[in-house]
Coordinates of C-alpha atoms in Angstrom, one line a residue:
Chain A
M1 CA 0.0 0.0 0.0
N2 CA 1.7 3.2 -1.0
E3 CA -0.5 5.9 0.7
R4 CA -1.7 5.1 4.1
E5 CA -4.8 7.0 4.8
P6 CA -7.3 6.5 7.5
G7 CA -10.4 4.8 6.3
I8 CA -10.7 2.5 3.4
D9 CA -8.1 1.9 0.8
R10 CA -9.4 4.0 -2.1
R11 CA -8.6 1.5 -4.8
Q12 CA -10.5 -1.1 -2.9
L13 CA -13.3 1.2 -2.3
L14 CA -13.6 1.9 -6.0
K15 CA -13.6 -1.8 -6.9
G16 CA -16.1 -2.7 -4.2
S17 CA -18.4 0.1 -4.9
L18 CA -18.5 -0.4 -8.6
A19 CA -19.2 -4.0 -8.0
L20 CA -22.1 -3.2 -5.8
G21 CA -23.2 0.1 -7.3
M22 CA -23.1 1.8 -3.9
A23 CA -20.5 4.5 -4.4
S24 CA -22.7 7.2 -3.0
L25 CA -23.3 5.4 0.2
L26 CA -19.7 5.1 1.1
T27 CA -17.9 8.1 -0.2
P28 CA -18.7 10.5 2.6
R29 CA -17.0 8.3 5.0
V30 CA -13.7 8.5 3.2
L31 CA -12.6 11.9 4.5
R32 CA -9.0 12.7 4.7
A33 CA -7.3 13.2 8.0
N34 CA -6.0 16.6 7.1
D35 CA -8.9 18.6 5.7
S36 CA -10.4 19.4 9.0
S37 CA -11.2 22.2 11.3
T38 CA -11.0 22.4 15.1
V39 CA -13.2 22.8 18.1
T40 CA -11.8 24.5 21.2
L41 CA -13.0 23.3 24.5
P42 CA -13.3 26.0 27.2
F43 CA -10.2 25.1 29.2
E44 CA -6.5 25.4 28.7
R45 CA -5.1 23.1 26.0
G46 CA -8.6 22.5 24.8
R47 CA -8.0 22.8 21.0
R48 CA -9.2 19.6 19.3
P49 CA -8.9 19.0 15.5
L50 CA -11.9 17.4 13.9
V51 CA -10.9 14.3 12.0
A52 CA -12.9 11.5 10.4
F53 CA -11.6 8.1 11.5
P54 CA -12.8 4.9 9.9
Q55 CA -16.7 4.6 10.1
K56 CA -16.8 7.9 11.8
R57 CA -17.8 11.5 10.9
P58 CA -15.2 14.1 11.9
L59 CA -14.9 14.0 15.7
M60 CA -12.7 15.9 18.1
V61 CA -9.4 14.2 18.4
M62 CA -7.9 14.1 21.8
T63 CA -5.3 11.5 20.8
T64 CA -4.7 9.6 17.5
R65 CA -2.8 6.6 18.8
P66 CA -4.5 4.9 20.6
P67 CA -7.6 6.7 19.3
Q68 CA -9.6 8.8 21.7
L69 CA -12.3 10.9 20.0
E70 CA -14.9 13.1 21.5
T71 CA -18.4 13.7 20.3
P72 CA -19.0 17.4 19.4
F73 CA -21.6 18.6 21.9
H74 CA -24.2 19.8 19.4
I75 CA -24.8 16.2 18.4
F76 CA -26.6 15.6 21.7
N77 CA -29.1 18.2 20.7
E78 CA -29.8 16.6 17.3
D79 CA -30.6 13.0 18.4
I80 CA -31.5 11.3 21.7
F81 CA -29.7 8.3 20.3
T82 CA -26.1 9.2 19.4
P83 CA -25.4 8.2 15.8
N84 CA -22.9 5.4 15.6
D85 CA -20.6 7.5 13.4
A86 CA -20.6 10.2 16.0
F87 CA -20.2 8.0 19.1
F88 CA -17.1 8.8 21.2
V89 CA -14.1 6.5 21.0
R90 CA -11.7 5.6 23.8
W91 CA -9.0 3.0 23.7
H92 CA -6.2 2.4 26.2
L93 CA -3.8 0.4 24.2
A94 CA -2.5 0.9 20.7
N95 CA -2.5 -2.6 19.4
I96 CA -6.1 -2.7 18.2
P97 CA -6.7 -5.5 15.7
R98 CA -6.9 -4.1 12.2
E99 CA -9.0 -7.0 10.9
I100 CA -11.6 -9.2 12.4
D101 CA -12.8 -12.3 10.6
I102 CA -16.2 -12.9 11.9
N103 CA -16.1 -16.5 10.8
T104 CA -13.2 -17.4 13.0
F105 CA -14.0 -14.9 15.8
R106 CA -14.9 -16.7 19.1
L107 CA -16.1 -15.6 22.5
T108 CA -15.0 -17.9 25.3
I109 CA -16.5 -18.3 28.7
R110 CA -14.2 -20.1 31.0
G111 CA -12.7 -20.2 34.5
R112 CA -14.8 -21.3 37.4
V113 CA -17.6 -22.7 35.2
K114 CA -18.9 -26.3 34.9
Q115 CA -18.3 -26.3 31.2
S116 CA -16.3 -23.8 29.2
L117 CA -18.0 -22.4 26.1
T118 CA -16.6 -21.2 22.9
L119 CA -19.2 -19.4 20.9
G120 CA -19.2 -18.0 17.4
L121 CA -21.3 -15.0 16.4
H122 CA -23.8 -17.1 14.6
E123 CA -24.4 -19.2 17.8
L124 CA -24.7 -16.1 19.9
Q125 CA -27.3 -14.7 17.5
T126 CA -29.3 -17.9 17.2
Q127 CA -29.0 -19.9 20.4
F128 CA -29.8 -17.2 22.9
E129 CA -32.6 -14.8 23.5
Q130 CA -31.9 -11.5 21.8
V131 CA -32.5 -8.5 24.0
E132 CA -32.5 -4.8 23.4
I133 CA -31.8 -1.9 25.8
A134 CA -31.3 1.8 25.5
A135 CA -28.4 2.9 27.6
V136 CA -25.9 5.7 28.1
C137 CA -22.2 4.8 27.8
Q138 CA -20.2 7.5 29.6
C139 CA -16.4 7.5 30.1
A140 CA -15.3 7.6 33.7
G141 CA -13.2 10.6 32.8
N142 CA -16.0 12.5 30.9
S143 CA -15.6 16.2 31.7
R144 CA -12.2 15.7 33.4
G145 CA -10.9 18.9 31.6
F146 CA -13.3 20.9 33.9
F147 CA -11.7 19.8 37.1
Q148 CA -10.2 22.6 39.1
P149 CA -7.3 22.3 39.9
R150 CA -6.7 20.3 36.7
V151 CA -5.7 16.7 37.0
P152 CA -3.7 14.4 34.7
G153 CA -5.5 11.9 32.5
G154 CA -7.5 12.3 29.3
Q155 CA -8.7 15.9 29.0
W156 CA -12.3 15.3 27.9
G157 CA -14.9 18.0 27.6
N158 CA -18.5 16.8 28.1
G159 CA -18.7 14.7 24.9
A160 CA -17.1 11.4 26.1
M161 CA -20.6 9.9 26.4
G162 CA -23.3 8.6 24.1
N163 CA -26.7 7.0 24.2
A164 CA -27.5 4.0 22.0
N165 CA -29.9 1.1 21.6
W166 CA -27.8 -2.0 22.2
K167 CA -28.9 -5.4 21.1
G168 CA -27.4 -8.7 22.1
V169 CA -27.6 -11.6 24.5
R170 CA -27.8 -11.4 28.3
L171 CA -24.5 -12.0 30.0
R172 CA -26.4 -14.0 32.6
D173 CA -27.7 -16.4 29.9
L174 CA -24.1 -17.1 28.8
L175 CA -22.9 -17.6 32.4
Q176 CA -25.8 -19.9 33.2
R177 CA -25.3 -21.9 30.1
A178 CA -21.7 -22.5 31.2
G179 CA -22.8 -23.2 34.7
I180 CA -21.2 -21.2 37.5
E181 CA -19.1 -23.0 40.2
R182 CA -19.9 -22.5 43.8
D183 CA -16.7 -20.7 44.6
A184 CA -17.1 -18.1 41.9
V185 CA -16.9 -14.5 43.1
Q186 CA -16.0 -12.2 40.2
V187 CA -16.2 -12.2 36.4
R188 CA -13.4 -10.7 34.3
F189 CA -13.7 -9.4 30.7
D190 CA -11.0 -9.1 28.1
G191 CA -11.1 -7.8 24.5
L192 CA -8.9 -8.2 21.5
D193 CA -6.9 -5.0 22.1
Q194 CA -3.3 -5.6 23.3
P195 CA -0.5 -3.5 24.6
V196 CA 2.5 -2.8 22.4
A197 CA 5.0 -3.5 25.2
Q198 CA 5.0 -6.8 27.1
A199 CA 5.3 -5.0 30.4
T200 CA 2.1 -3.0 29.9
P201 CA -0.9 -4.8 31.6
D202 CA -3.5 -6.0 29.1
F203 CA -6.7 -4.1 29.5
R204 CA -9.2 -6.2 31.4
K205 CA -12.1 -5.3 33.8
S206 CA -13.9 -7.3 36.4
M207 CA -17.1 -7.0 38.4
S208 CA -18.6 -9.0 41.2
L209 CA -20.7 -12.1 40.2
P210 CA -24.0 -10.6 41.6
D211 CA -23.4 -7.6 39.4
A212 CA -22.6 -9.7 36.4
L213 CA -25.9 -11.6 36.8
Q214 CA -28.0 -8.5 36.6
A215 CA -30.6 -8.9 33.9
E216 CA -29.6 -5.7 32.0
M217 CA -25.9 -6.7 31.4
L218 CA -25.6 -7.6 27.7
V219 CA -23.0 -8.9 25.3
A220 CA -24.1 -6.7 22.4
H221 CA -23.5 -7.3 18.7
S222 CA -25.4 -4.3 17.5
M223 CA -25.8 -0.7 18.3
N224 CA -28.7 1.5 17.0
G225 CA -29.7 -1.3 14.6
E226 CA -26.3 -1.7 13.0
A227 CA -23.1 -3.7 13.7
L228 CA -20.9 -1.9 16.1
P229 CA -18.3 0.3 14.5
L230 CA -14.8 -1.2 14.8
L231 CA -13.8 1.7 17.0
N232 CA -16.7 1.1 19.3
G233 CA -15.8 -2.6 19.7
F234 CA -17.0 -4.6 16.7
P235 CA -18.0 -7.4 16.8
L236 CA -19.0 -7.7 20.5
R237 CA -19.1 -5.3 23.3
L238 CA -20.0 -5.7 27.0
V239 CA -22.9 -3.4 27.8
V240 CA -23.1 -2.5 31.4
P241 CA -26.1 -0.1 31.7
G242 CA -25.8 2.5 34.5
W243 CA -22.0 1.9 34.9
Y244 CA -19.2 3.9 33.6
A245 CA -17.8 2.9 30.2
T246 CA -14.6 1.5 31.5
Y247 CA -16.6 -1.7 32.1
W248 CA -18.0 -1.8 28.6
V249 CA -15.1 -3.9 27.3
K250 CA -14.8 -3.6 23.5
M251 CA -14.0 -6.4 21.0
L252 CA -15.0 -8.7 23.8
N253 CA -13.6 -12.2 23.3
D254 CA -13.0 -13.6 26.7
I255 CA -15.1 -13.9 29.9
E256 CA -13.5 -15.5 32.8
V257 CA -15.2 -16.5 36.1
L258 CA -12.8 -16.0 39.0
N259 CA -12.8 -17.5 42.5
Q260 CA -10.9 -14.6 44.0
A261 CA -10.7 -10.8 43.6
D262 CA -9.1 -9.8 40.4
Q263 CA -5.5 -8.5 40.8
N264 CA -5.3 -7.1 37.3
F265 CA -3.9 -3.5 37.1
W266 CA -6.9 -2.0 35.4
T267 CA -9.3 -3.0 38.2
S268 CA -7.1 -3.2 41.2
Q269 CA -5.0 -0.1 40.7
A270 CA -6.6 2.1 38.0
Y271 CA -10.1 3.5 37.9
R272 CA -10.3 3.9 41.7
L273 CA -12.2 6.4 43.8
P274 CA -11.6 7.7 47.3
A275 CA -13.4 5.3 49.6
N276 CA -15.7 7.9 51.2
P277 CA -19.4 8.6 50.5
C278 CA -18.6 11.6 48.4
H279 CA -15.7 9.9 46.5
C280 CA -13.9 13.2 46.8
V281 CA -10.9 14.7 48.6
D282 CA -9.4 18.1 49.0
P283 CA -6.9 18.9 46.2
G284 CA -3.5 17.7 47.3
D285 CA -4.7 15.2 49.9
A286 CA -3.2 11.8 49.5
L287 CA -5.5 8.9 48.6
T288 CA -5.4 6.1 51.2
D289 CA -8.4 3.9 50.8
T290 CA -9.9 3.4 47.4
V291 CA -12.8 1.5 45.8
P292 CA -13.3 0.7 42.2
I293 CA -15.4 3.1 40.2
G294 CA -18.9 1.7 39.3
K295 CA -22.2 3.4 38.6
M296 CA -22.8 6.9 37.3
P297 CA -24.3 9.7 39.4
V298 CA -27.2 11.7 37.9
R299 CA -26.4 14.4 35.4
S300 CA -28.2 16.8 33.0
F301 CA -27.1 19.1 30.3
I302 CA -28.5 21.9 28.3
T303 CA -27.9 20.9 24.7
S304 CA -29.6 23.6 22.6
L305 CA -27.4 26.5 23.5
E306 CA -23.7 26.9 23.9
N307 CA -22.0 28.8 26.6
G308 CA -21.3 32.3 25.5
G309 CA -24.1 32.2 22.9
T310 CA -26.6 34.9 22.0
I311 CA -30.4 34.5 21.7
P312 CA -33.0 37.0 20.5
G313 CA -34.5 39.0 23.4
G314 CA -38.2 39.5 23.9
E315 CA -39.2 36.2 22.3
R316 CA -40.2 33.0 23.9
C317 CA -37.1 30.8 23.9
T318 CA -37.3 27.0 24.1
I319 CA -34.3 25.4 25.9
K320 CA -33.7 21.7 25.3
G321 CA -31.6 19.2 27.2
I322 CA -30.9 15.7 28.3
A323 CA -30.7 14.0 31.7
F324 CA -29.6 10.5 32.8
D325 CA -28.6 8.5 35.8
Q326 CA -27.5 4.9 36.7
G327 CA -30.9 3.3 35.9
H328 CA -33.3 4.5 38.6
G329 CA -34.7 6.8 35.9
I330 CA -35.2 10.5 35.8
D331 CA -38.0 11.9 38.0
R332 CA -37.7 15.6 37.5
V333 CA -35.5 18.2 35.8
L334 CA -35.5 21.7 37.2
F335 CA -34.4 24.7 35.2
S336 CA -33.1 28.1 36.2
V337 CA -32.2 31.2 34.3
D338 CA -30.6 33.1 37.2
G339 CA -27.7 30.8 38.1
G340 CA -29.8 28.6 40.4
Q341 CA -31.6 31.1 42.6
Q342 CA -35.1 30.2 41.3
W343 CA -36.1 27.0 39.6
Q344 CA -39.0 26.0 37.4
S345 CA -39.9 22.5 36.3
A346 CA -38.8 21.4 32.9
R347 CA -41.1 19.2 30.8
L348 CA -39.8 15.7 30.4
G349 CA -39.8 14.2 26.9
K350 CA -40.3 10.6 25.8
D351 CA -39.1 7.9 28.1
F352 CA -36.8 5.4 26.3
G353 CA -36.1 3.4 29.4
D354 CA -34.4 4.0 32.7
F355 CA -30.8 3.8 31.4
S356 CA -31.3 6.1 28.4
F357 CA -30.9 9.8 27.9
R358 CA -34.2 11.5 28.9
P359 CA -35.0 14.6 26.8
W360 CA -36.4 17.7 28.6
E361 CA -37.5 21.1 27.6
A362 CA -38.2 24.4 29.3
Q363 CA -39.1 27.9 28.1
F364 CA -38.6 31.5 29.1
I365 CA -38.7 34.9 27.6
P366 CA -35.3 36.6 27.8
K367 CA -35.2 40.4 28.2
P368 CA -33.2 42.2 25.6
G369 CA -29.7 43.2 26.8
H370 CA -29.8 40.8 29.8
T371 CA -27.3 38.1 30.4
Y372 CA -28.5 34.8 31.9
A373 CA -26.9 31.9 33.6
L374 CA -29.0 28.9 32.5
Q375 CA -28.8 25.8 34.7
S376 CA -30.5 22.4 34.8
L377 CA -30.8 20.1 37.8
A378 CA -31.9 16.5 37.4
I379 CA -33.3 14.4 40.2
N380 CA -33.7 10.7 39.9
R381 CA -36.5 8.4 41.1
I382 CA -34.8 7.7 44.4
G383 CA -34.4 11.4 45.1
E384 CA -30.7 11.8 44.2
S385 CA -29.9 15.1 42.6
Q386 CA -26.9 16.6 40.9
R387 CA -24.3 18.4 43.1
F388 CA -24.2 22.2 43.5
G389 CA -20.5 22.3 44.2
A390 CA -18.1 20.2 42.0
R391 CA -16.4 17.3 43.8
W392 CA -12.7 16.9 43.3
N393 CA -10.6 13.7 43.2
P394 CA -7.2 13.2 41.7
S395 CA -8.3 11.1 38.8
G396 CA -11.0 13.4 37.6
Y397 CA -14.0 11.0 38.0
L398 CA -17.7 11.4 38.7
R399 CA -18.3 15.0 37.7
N400 CA -22.0 15.7 38.1
V401 CA -22.1 19.3 39.3
V402 CA -25.0 21.5 38.0
E403 CA -23.5 23.0 34.8
S404 CA -24.0 26.6 33.8
V405 CA -24.5 28.0 30.3
K406 CA -24.1 31.8 30.0
I407 CA -26.3 33.4 27.4
H408 CA -26.8 37.0 26.3
A409 CA -30.2 38.2 24.9
S410 CA -29.8 40.6 22.1
Chain B
M1 CA -3.6 -4.5 -0.1
I2 CA -6.7 -5.9 1.4
P3 CA -8.7 -8.7 -0.2
V4 CA -12.0 -7.6 -1.7
W5 CA -13.9 -9.9 0.6
M6 CA -12.7 -8.0 3.6
F7 CA -13.6 -4.8 2.0
L8 CA -17.1 -6.1 1.3
L9 CA -17.6 -6.8 4.9
L10 CA -16.5 -3.4 6.0
L11 CA -19.1 -2.1 3.6
V12 CA -21.6 -4.2 5.4
G13 CA -20.5 -2.9 8.7
A14 CA -20.5 0.7 7.5
T15 CA -23.9 0.6 5.8
G16 CA -25.7 -1.1 8.5
F17 CA -26.8 -4.5 7.1
A18 CA -26.7 -7.2 9.7
W19 CA -23.6 -9.2 9.5
G20 CA -23.2 -12.9 9.9
S21 CA -26.5 -13.7 8.3
P22 CA -26.9 -17.4 9.3
A23 CA -28.5 -18.4 6.1
N24 CA -25.6 -17.2 4.1
G25 CA -23.1 -20.0 3.8
N26 CA -20.5 -17.8 2.0
D27 CA -17.6 -17.7 4.4
R28 CA -15.5 -15.3 2.3
E29 CA -17.8 -12.4 2.9
Q30 CA -16.9 -11.9 6.5
G31 CA -14.2 -9.7 8.1
S32 CA -13.3 -6.1 8.6
I33 CA -10.3 -3.8 8.4
L34 CA -9.4 -0.7 10.3
N35 CA -6.9 1.7 8.9
L36 CA -6.0 4.3 11.5
P37 CA -4.1 7.5 10.7
A38 CA -0.5 8.0 11.6
D39 CA 0.4 10.3 14.5
P40 CA -0.2 13.9 13.3
I41 CA 2.5 15.5 15.6
S42 CA 5.6 14.5 17.3
F43 CA 7.8 16.1 20.0
Q44 CA 9.0 19.7 19.3
P45 CA 12.7 20.4 18.9
G46 CA 14.6 21.3 22.1
P47 CA 17.0 19.7 24.5
G48 CA 15.7 16.3 25.5
N49 CA 13.5 15.9 22.4
D50 CA 15.3 12.8 21.4
L51 CA 14.6 11.2 24.9
A52 CA 10.9 12.0 24.6
S53 CA 10.7 10.5 21.1
R54 CA 12.6 7.4 22.2
Y55 CA 10.7 6.8 25.4
C56 CA 7.3 8.2 24.9
L57 CA 6.3 7.4 21.3
M58 CA 6.4 3.6 21.5
C59 CA 3.0 3.3 23.3
H60 CA 1.1 6.4 22.3
S61 CA 1.2 9.6 20.3
A62 CA 2.8 12.9 21.5
E63 CA -0.8 14.3 21.8
Y64 CA -0.9 12.5 25.2
V65 CA 1.6 15.1 26.4
Y66 CA 0.4 18.2 24.5
T67 CA -3.2 17.9 25.5
Q68 CA -2.2 17.9 29.2
P69 CA -3.0 21.1 31.1
P70 CA -0.2 23.1 32.7
H71 CA 1.0 20.7 35.4
P72 CA 3.6 21.3 38.1
R73 CA 6.9 19.5 37.8
E74 CA 5.8 17.0 40.5
H75 CA 2.9 15.9 38.3
W76 CA 5.3 15.2 35.4
I77 CA 7.5 13.2 37.7
E78 CA 4.5 11.2 38.8
I79 CA 3.3 10.7 35.2
V80 CA 6.8 9.5 34.1
N81 CA 7.0 7.2 37.1
K82 CA 3.6 5.8 36.3
M83 CA 4.7 5.2 32.7
N84 CA 7.7 3.4 34.1
A85 CA 6.3 1.4 37.0
S86 CA 2.8 0.6 35.8
F87 CA 3.2 0.4 32.0
G88 CA 6.8 -0.6 31.5
C89 CA 8.4 2.4 29.9
P90 CA 12.1 1.6 30.4
I91 CA 13.6 4.9 31.4
S92 CA 17.2 4.8 32.7
D93 CA 18.1 6.8 35.8
E94 CA 20.4 9.3 34.1
D95 CA 17.7 10.1 31.5
M96 CA 15.1 10.9 34.1
T97 CA 16.0 14.5 34.9
P98 CA 16.6 15.7 31.3
L99 CA 13.4 14.0 30.2
V100 CA 11.3 15.6 32.9
D101 CA 13.0 19.0 32.1
Y102 CA 11.9 18.6 28.5
L103 CA 8.3 17.6 29.4
V104 CA 8.0 20.6 31.8
T105 CA 9.3 23.0 29.1
Q106 CA 7.0 21.6 26.5
N107 CA 4.1 21.7 28.9
S108 CA 4.6 25.5 29.3
L109 CA 4.6 26.3 25.6
Q110 CA 1.9 28.8 24.6
P111 CA 0.1 27.9 22.5
S112 CA 0.8 24.2 22.8
P113 CA 1.1 22.4 19.5
S114 CA -2.1 20.7 18.5
A115 CA -2.5 18.0 15.9
Q116 CA -2.5 20.8 13.3
H117 CA 0.7 22.5 14.4
V118 CA 2.7 24.1 11.7
Q119 CA 5.3 21.8 10.4
R120 CA 9.0 22.6 10.6
D121 CA 10.0 24.0 7.3
D122 CA 12.6 21.3 6.7
L123 CA 10.0 18.6 7.2
K124 CA 7.7 19.9 4.5
E125 CA 8.0 17.7 1.5
T126 CA 8.3 19.2 -2.0
P127 CA 7.2 16.2 -4.0
G128 CA 9.9 14.6 -6.1
Q129 CA 12.6 17.0 -5.0
S130 CA 14.4 16.1 -1.8
S131 CA 13.3 12.5 -2.0
T132 CA 15.3 11.9 -5.1
Q133 CA 18.5 13.1 -3.4
S134 CA 20.3 9.9 -2.4
G135 CA 21.2 9.4 1.2
D136 CA 24.6 9.1 2.9
P137 CA 24.9 5.8 4.9
Q138 CA 27.3 7.4 7.4
K139 CA 24.8 10.1 8.3
G140 CA 22.1 7.5 8.4
K141 CA 24.2 5.5 10.9
T142 CA 24.3 8.5 13.2
L143 CA 20.6 9.0 12.9
Y144 CA 20.0 5.3 13.5
G145 CA 22.1 5.5 16.7
R146 CA 20.0 8.4 18.0
H147 CA 16.5 7.2 17.0
C148 CA 16.4 3.5 16.3
V149 CA 19.0 1.6 18.2
T150 CA 17.1 1.2 21.4
C151 CA 14.5 -0.9 19.6
H152 CA 16.3 -2.4 16.6
G153 CA 19.7 -3.0 18.2
P154 CA 23.2 -2.0 17.1
D155 CA 23.2 -4.4 14.1
G156 CA 19.6 -4.0 13.3
K157 CA 18.7 -7.4 14.4
G158 CA 15.8 -6.2 16.5
D159 CA 17.7 -6.9 19.7
G160 CA 17.9 -3.4 21.2
P161 CA 17.3 -3.1 25.0
I162 CA 13.6 -2.4 24.3
G163 CA 13.1 -4.3 21.1
Q164 CA 12.3 -7.8 22.4
A165 CA 10.0 -6.5 25.1
L166 CA 7.6 -5.2 22.4
V167 CA 4.6 -7.0 20.9
P168 CA 5.3 -7.5 18.1
P169 CA 9.0 -7.3 18.8
A170 CA 11.1 -4.8 16.8
A171 CA 11.7 -6.1 13.3
N172 CA 15.0 -7.6 12.2
L173 CA 16.2 -4.9 9.7
T174 CA 18.8 -7.2 8.2
L175 CA 16.0 -8.9 6.4
L176 CA 14.7 -5.9 4.4
G177 CA 16.5 -7.1 1.2
K178 CA 13.4 -7.7 -0.9
Q179 CA 11.5 -4.5 0.1
S180 CA 11.5 -1.6 -2.3
D181 CA 12.9 1.8 -1.3
Q182 CA 9.4 3.1 -1.5
T183 CA 8.0 0.5 0.9
I184 CA 10.7 1.1 3.5
L185 CA 10.4 4.9 3.2
D186 CA 6.6 4.5 3.7
T187 CA 7.2 2.5 6.9
L188 CA 9.6 5.1 8.2
R189 CA 7.3 8.0 7.4
N190 CA 4.1 6.5 8.8
G191 CA 5.3 3.9 11.3
R192 CA 3.2 0.7 11.8
P193 CA 0.0 1.6 13.5
G194 CA -0.9 -0.9 16.2
T195 CA 2.8 -1.6 17.0
A196 CA 5.6 0.3 18.8
M197 CA 7.1 1.4 15.5
P198 CA 6.7 5.2 15.5
A199 CA 5.9 7.4 12.5
W200 CA 9.0 9.5 11.8
K201 CA 7.6 12.0 9.3
N202 CA 7.1 14.6 11.9
D203 CA 10.7 14.2 13.2
L204 CA 12.9 13.6 10.2
N205 CA 12.9 15.3 6.8
A206 CA 13.0 13.5 3.5
L207 CA 16.8 13.8 3.2
E208 CA 17.3 12.3 6.7
L209 CA 15.0 9.5 5.8
N210 CA 17.1 8.8 2.7
H211 CA 20.2 8.7 4.9
L212 CA 18.5 6.1 7.0
L213 CA 17.4 4.2 4.0
S214 CA 20.9 4.0 2.6
F215 CA 22.2 2.9 6.1
L216 CA 19.5 0.2 6.3
R217 CA 20.7 -1.1 2.9
T218 CA 24.1 -1.7 4.4
L219 CA 22.6 -4.0 7.0
S220 CA 21.1 -6.6 4.7
P221 CA 23.5 -9.0 3.0

C-alpha cells in the first residue's frame, strides 16, 4: 500500500463500490485526515482537531494513537440516540486489531464454570434470546478537563458519552449456560486489544458475580440497529447499563469467572475512587483507601445552547436538554435562568427506558440586553440530585455538578 | 492491499446491514479492516526531544503530552514514574531529569502544539525533490544511533534493549532485502499503527529518511 490513509483503501473502495453500485453510500466516510477544522473546549489546551476516523464522521481528536475521540456537543441536541458514526471513542492500548474475521472470531466463557463455552457470532445470534436496551455509555473521565485544579488523565470535555440502543444476549444467559461453580466471586472481561509492550498490563475489567448476573448486562453485537463500528468494539461489546464505560469492554472475546478478587492492574489499581461517600478529597490530599469506580451519578445538560451564545431577546425561547442516571430513571428536571436562585420544572420528553438519555424542555422569555446563567438540575426516582459544588478527586472522575450556560439576549 | 472480501464486509458494517446472516453460507464475505491515521504530531525540537521520542512514542502519540493542562513538575515526575512502574516504559536513571525537564518545558509552551501544528520547514516535502537526493549511509548511521538503536539494536537485528519486550518485537532490519525503497520509506514515514514502530515523518525530513534508508541497505547482505 503506498499511501496510508485513514479509512478504506481508495482503490479497494472503488472496486467494491463499482461491483455493488453503492459508491454514493460510502464516499462521505472516506474523509482525509488533514482537511479538518477544530473545536476549542473551554479550558487550557482545549484545542481539538476534527478528523474523520474509519466509520466515523469528523470527531474531536484528543489523541490519535490509541484513538480517543470526543463527540462534538451539538450532536446531543440533534438526536437522543447518538449516531454510531458520532459516538465517542476511547482505547487504552495501541495494538487494536486491524482485521476481524467474523467467521473465526470466538467468544470464550471459562474459568470457574462447569463447562467452558466457545461461541461464534452465529451461535450467539441464534441460540440465545436477543435482548435490546437503550443505555448511556459514559467514560469515567468524561468532563475531566473541567476539574479545578486540573488533573492528569485524558482531558475530555462533556462529549465522552453517548446513548444507544444496544442489542445482544444477556451476560447472565451465557454464564448460566456455562454453569457457575460455587466458589465463583468475580467475572473478568477481556477484549482483543493488546499493549505494544510486554510490560504493559493487558486491558481487562472485572465485576462481582452478583453484578454480572443483573438482567440488564448484555453482550451486544449491535448498536442502533447496526453492527458496532470497529472503533466502538466490533464485533462484540459488553454493555453495562448504568455503569461507567470502563466496564464496557470492546472487541470482547473472553469472559473468565474467578474465585478470587481480580488483581489485574486496570481493576485493582486504575479507575479507583476515594473510599468515602462523596468519593472526593481536597486537592493535594493523598488517597489512602480506594474503591473501584462503578455506577454513574445523575447528570443533566442543556444541549440547545452553547456557553457564551446569544439569543433574541423579547421572544419565547425553548431550551432543550438531556438527563440520565444509573438506571433509577429521571424523576424531574429543574431549570433556572438566574444561576440557580429560582427554579422551574422542565417538561420531560419521551421515556426510552431507565438507562437512556431522557430529553427535557423548558421555556422562558429573555429580556433584551440581559445576560442569563442557565442551569439544569436533574433528580432521579430515588431522590438523588446533581451536586451544586463540584467534587474533586485526583483522577477526575464522577463529575455531576450543576452546569451553567451563560447566554446573552440581544 | 486488502482482499476484496474484507472490504465487502466493512461495507456491510458501514452501511448497517446485519452481519453474519446465518442463512448465508458464503464464508468469504466476512471480516473487517481498520486503517488508523499515523500520528499527526511529534515532540517539538529542544533539549531532551530525542529522549521523549525514544521513550514516549512507542506506546502512544505525543498528543498525550500536548493535551495535558499546565502541570507542576511533581505531576510530570508522577506521570513518568507511572509510565515506568505501571506500564513498563524503560527509562534509565540518568535520562530521568533531562526527560522531565523537557516535558515541563513543552508543557509550558503557549500555545501548545495541537494536531495541526505548523510543520517545521525542513519537514515539508516538496514532492519529487528532496526524496530523489540519495542518502549518505554514514549520516544514516548517526541518525540510527540516535533514534532507532534502542529498539532495533546495534546491528539492526531487533535486539535493542527495548526491542524484544515489544509486541510484536522490533523487526530484524537485516531482512529488508526484498522490500522496495518506497515501501521502506513509507514504513519510516508512517510507522506501523498498532505496533511500537513510530511514524517519523514529523521528526525527520525527506533527506534524513534517505540517509536512514541507505544505512539500512548496508545491513542486509
